[in-house]
């Protein structure tokens, strides 16, 4: 190593820097692409994590959708509320209310309610049991082997008397259970209130067939549709329109719950004061905090 | 003729036998990261091939004229400013890494701007992956391999010319495209498989990559056999061995 080498090295790098910056600067001007200033502003306000949480490929795609196609400004998961506010300011719109999405199990039949059961000795998994017919009469309802329970990382869904029940205090809305269910009876629903109505049946067969296989399934009697306009019958099954769901329609819905002969419409989520009153005398267990013992899969590893 | 054989061998070696990903294990990051869908993997492969070719041209030029011992441009500068005796001892190969990274990063930037202007759809489908090519070690590896074949040879006449360097780069890129496309095809099928929970995700992908690499080891030795077959046999008159069984 001598001064000539050092000098030449410095000279080489400097020359390259000059050449490359000139070329890139020229290219930047020549290949300049006109972009919408709104999109640029939105892009600057976004965190730039490119996580894809909003449903778009990256931040730029989301910025384009917001700036050009009036996409909702509150979709950025990383940026959260502040980001939504900043975007709303740029676009001149109001931040619309966001509701947490939580799973709803569209079945309410416990073991006793299910008819035409037969002995199943196969692998104790819903995915396996779903391949076999005649485990129970209903081909739509919960199988009760707890694939959803295994899929849950938050100890928030459990099989109680053969039926998957969500613990909404622990649930974070990751939707792992909806993907795990082979019968697709768990769906994600916007919780517009802490206590929300849900149709707890998925059976699309005619009323007579449902009565044959289940004591609580929806028979498509349309009693609820007369009481509330939010409920429609699609394929012999009551469907609740959550887009229209609000506290205004509550009266009709409560009436519908009372009218339902099969008790297939139930309120889920936070228990009402009356419910708390009713079970006050009973000894309720304290809420179990997730710890090592409860979060580790009891069923063990299935290789 | 021998030049043509050389080119064919370099091409075959870069694409299959000494595949960048499956033999040297460089460029693993995009190999794992962008191999979820076949179209995307193929696009990535094409982008890498393009960038690797540009980077090879640049690195060959820089190595031959500036970096290698006694490089003409550096020697001329040294001789002009200092003395002719110092010019003879010029060796700037220590700069190779920094200079190549510099060249690769700039060419990726250039390609990005070019693609954005003239192929907006391609630019959109690449998304964040195009800038990621900058840190793709396969490209740096190609540059360093070219350098070792210019600087590391005993006889200056054996040093690679631009044609050989470009062949290595283009077919190295083709080999990368082949490897990543195969991988993406396998991974698309893997989506439908019941994989044990501990192996899900990156683990099974790495295992698949390892098995794929083992499969590619089957190409080992093809080059030497091909070289033997393509080189005209030395014309020595051989006497047929006497048949003793008679």
Short mmCIF file of C-alpha atoms in Angstrom, two decimals, chain B residues 154-240:
data_model
loop_
_atom_site.label_atom_id
_atom_site.label_comp_id
_atom_site.label_asym_id
_atom_site.label_seq_id
_atom_site.Cartn_x
_atom_site.Cartn_y
_atom_site.Cartn_z
CA UNK B 154 -1.64 -17.25 -14.38
CA UNK B 155 -1.49 -16.58 -18.09
CA UNK B 156 -2.91 -13.16 -19.06
CA UNK B 157 -4.08 -14.72 -22.32
CA UNK B 158 -6.49 -16.93 -20.35
CA UNK B 159 -8.23 -13.94 -18.79
CA UNK B 160 -11.92 -13.80 -19.67
CA UNK B 161 -13.09 -11.44 -22.34
CA UNK B 162 -16.43 -9.63 -22.34
CA UNK B 163 -18.15 -12.46 -24.25
CA UNK B 164 -17.28 -15.10 -21.67
CA UNK B 165 -18.23 -12.79 -18.78
CA UNK B 166 -21.55 -11.96 -20.35
CA UNK B 167 -22.24 -15.65 -21.01
CA UNK B 168 -21.61 -16.46 -17.37
CA UNK B 169 -23.91 -13.66 -16.26
CA UNK B 170 -26.78 -14.35 -18.66
CA UNK B 171 -26.78 -18.09 -18.09
CA UNK B 172 -26.24 -17.64 -14.37
CA UNK B 173 -29.42 -15.57 -14.46
CA UNK B 174 -31.14 -18.26 -16.55
CA UNK B 175 -30.05 -20.85 -13.99
CA UNK B 176 -31.46 -18.68 -11.22
CA UNK B 177 -34.73 -18.38 -13.14
CA UNK B 178 -34.88 -22.15 -13.63
CA UNK B 179 -34.19 -22.82 -9.96
CA UNK B 180 -36.67 -20.26 -8.61
CA UNK B 181 -39.39 -21.31 -11.07
CA UNK B 182 -39.04 -24.98 -10.13
CA UNK B 183 -39.13 -23.96 -6.49
CA UNK B 184 -42.25 -21.85 -7.00
CA UNK B 185 -43.96 -24.75 -8.78
CA UNK B 186 -43.16 -27.08 -5.90
CA UNK B 187 -44.29 -24.52 -3.36
CA UNK B 188 -47.61 -24.04 -5.13
CA UNK B 189 -48.17 -27.77 -4.76
CA UNK B 190 -46.95 -27.66 -1.16
CA UNK B 191 -49.77 -25.28 -0.33
CA UNK B 192 -52.18 -28.16 -0.77
CA UNK B 193 -50.18 -30.64 1.29
CA UNK B 194 -50.75 -31.55 4.88
CA UNK B 195 -47.43 -30.46 6.32
CA UNK B 196 -46.69 -31.17 9.99
CA UNK B 197 -47.03 -27.99 12.00
CA UNK B 198 -43.33 -27.60 12.98
CA UNK B 199 -42.27 -27.83 9.32
CA UNK B 200 -44.75 -25.28 8.00
CA UNK B 201 -43.55 -22.16 6.23
CA UNK B 202 -39.86 -21.47 5.80
CA UNK B 203 -38.73 -24.81 7.25
CA UNK B 204 -40.29 -27.01 4.58
CA UNK B 205 -39.15 -24.52 1.95
CA UNK B 206 -35.53 -24.86 3.03
CA UNK B 207 -35.83 -28.65 3.10
CA UNK B 208 -37.32 -28.59 -0.39
CA UNK B 209 -34.47 -26.34 -1.52
CA UNK B 210 -31.94 -28.79 -0.08
CA UNK B 211 -33.49 -31.76 -1.88
CA UNK B 212 -33.63 -29.72 -5.08
CA UNK B 213 -29.93 -28.92 -4.65
CA UNK B 214 -29.18 -32.63 -4.23
CA UNK B 215 -31.11 -33.36 -7.41
CA UNK B 216 -29.03 -30.78 -9.25
CA UNK B 217 -25.87 -32.52 -8.04
CA UNK B 218 -26.75 -35.12 -10.68
CA UNK B 219 -25.35 -32.69 -13.26
CA UNK B 220 -21.88 -32.89 -11.72
CA UNK B 221 -19.31 -34.08 -14.20
CA UNK B 222 -21.43 -33.37 -17.25
CA UNK B 223 -19.10 -30.51 -18.18
CA UNK B 224 -15.90 -32.54 -18.19
CA UNK B 225 -17.59 -35.28 -20.22
CA UNK B 226 -18.92 -32.72 -22.65
CA UNK B 227 -15.51 -31.12 -22.94
CA UNK B 228 -13.98 -34.49 -23.80
CA UNK B 229 -16.67 -35.15 -26.37
CA UNK B 230 -16.37 -31.73 -27.99
CA UNK B 231 -12.60 -31.45 -28.11
CA UNK B 232 -11.29 -33.20 -31.23
CA UNK B 233 -9.33 -36.28 -30.18
CA UNK B 234 -5.53 -36.01 -30.55
CA UNK B 235 -4.62 -37.65 -33.82
CA UNK B 236 -2.12 -40.22 -32.59
CA UNK B 237 -2.07 -43.43 -34.54
CA UNK B 238 -2.83 -46.21 -32.12
CA UNK B 239 -1.99 -49.76 -32.91
CA UNK B 240 -4.92 -52.07 -32.29
#
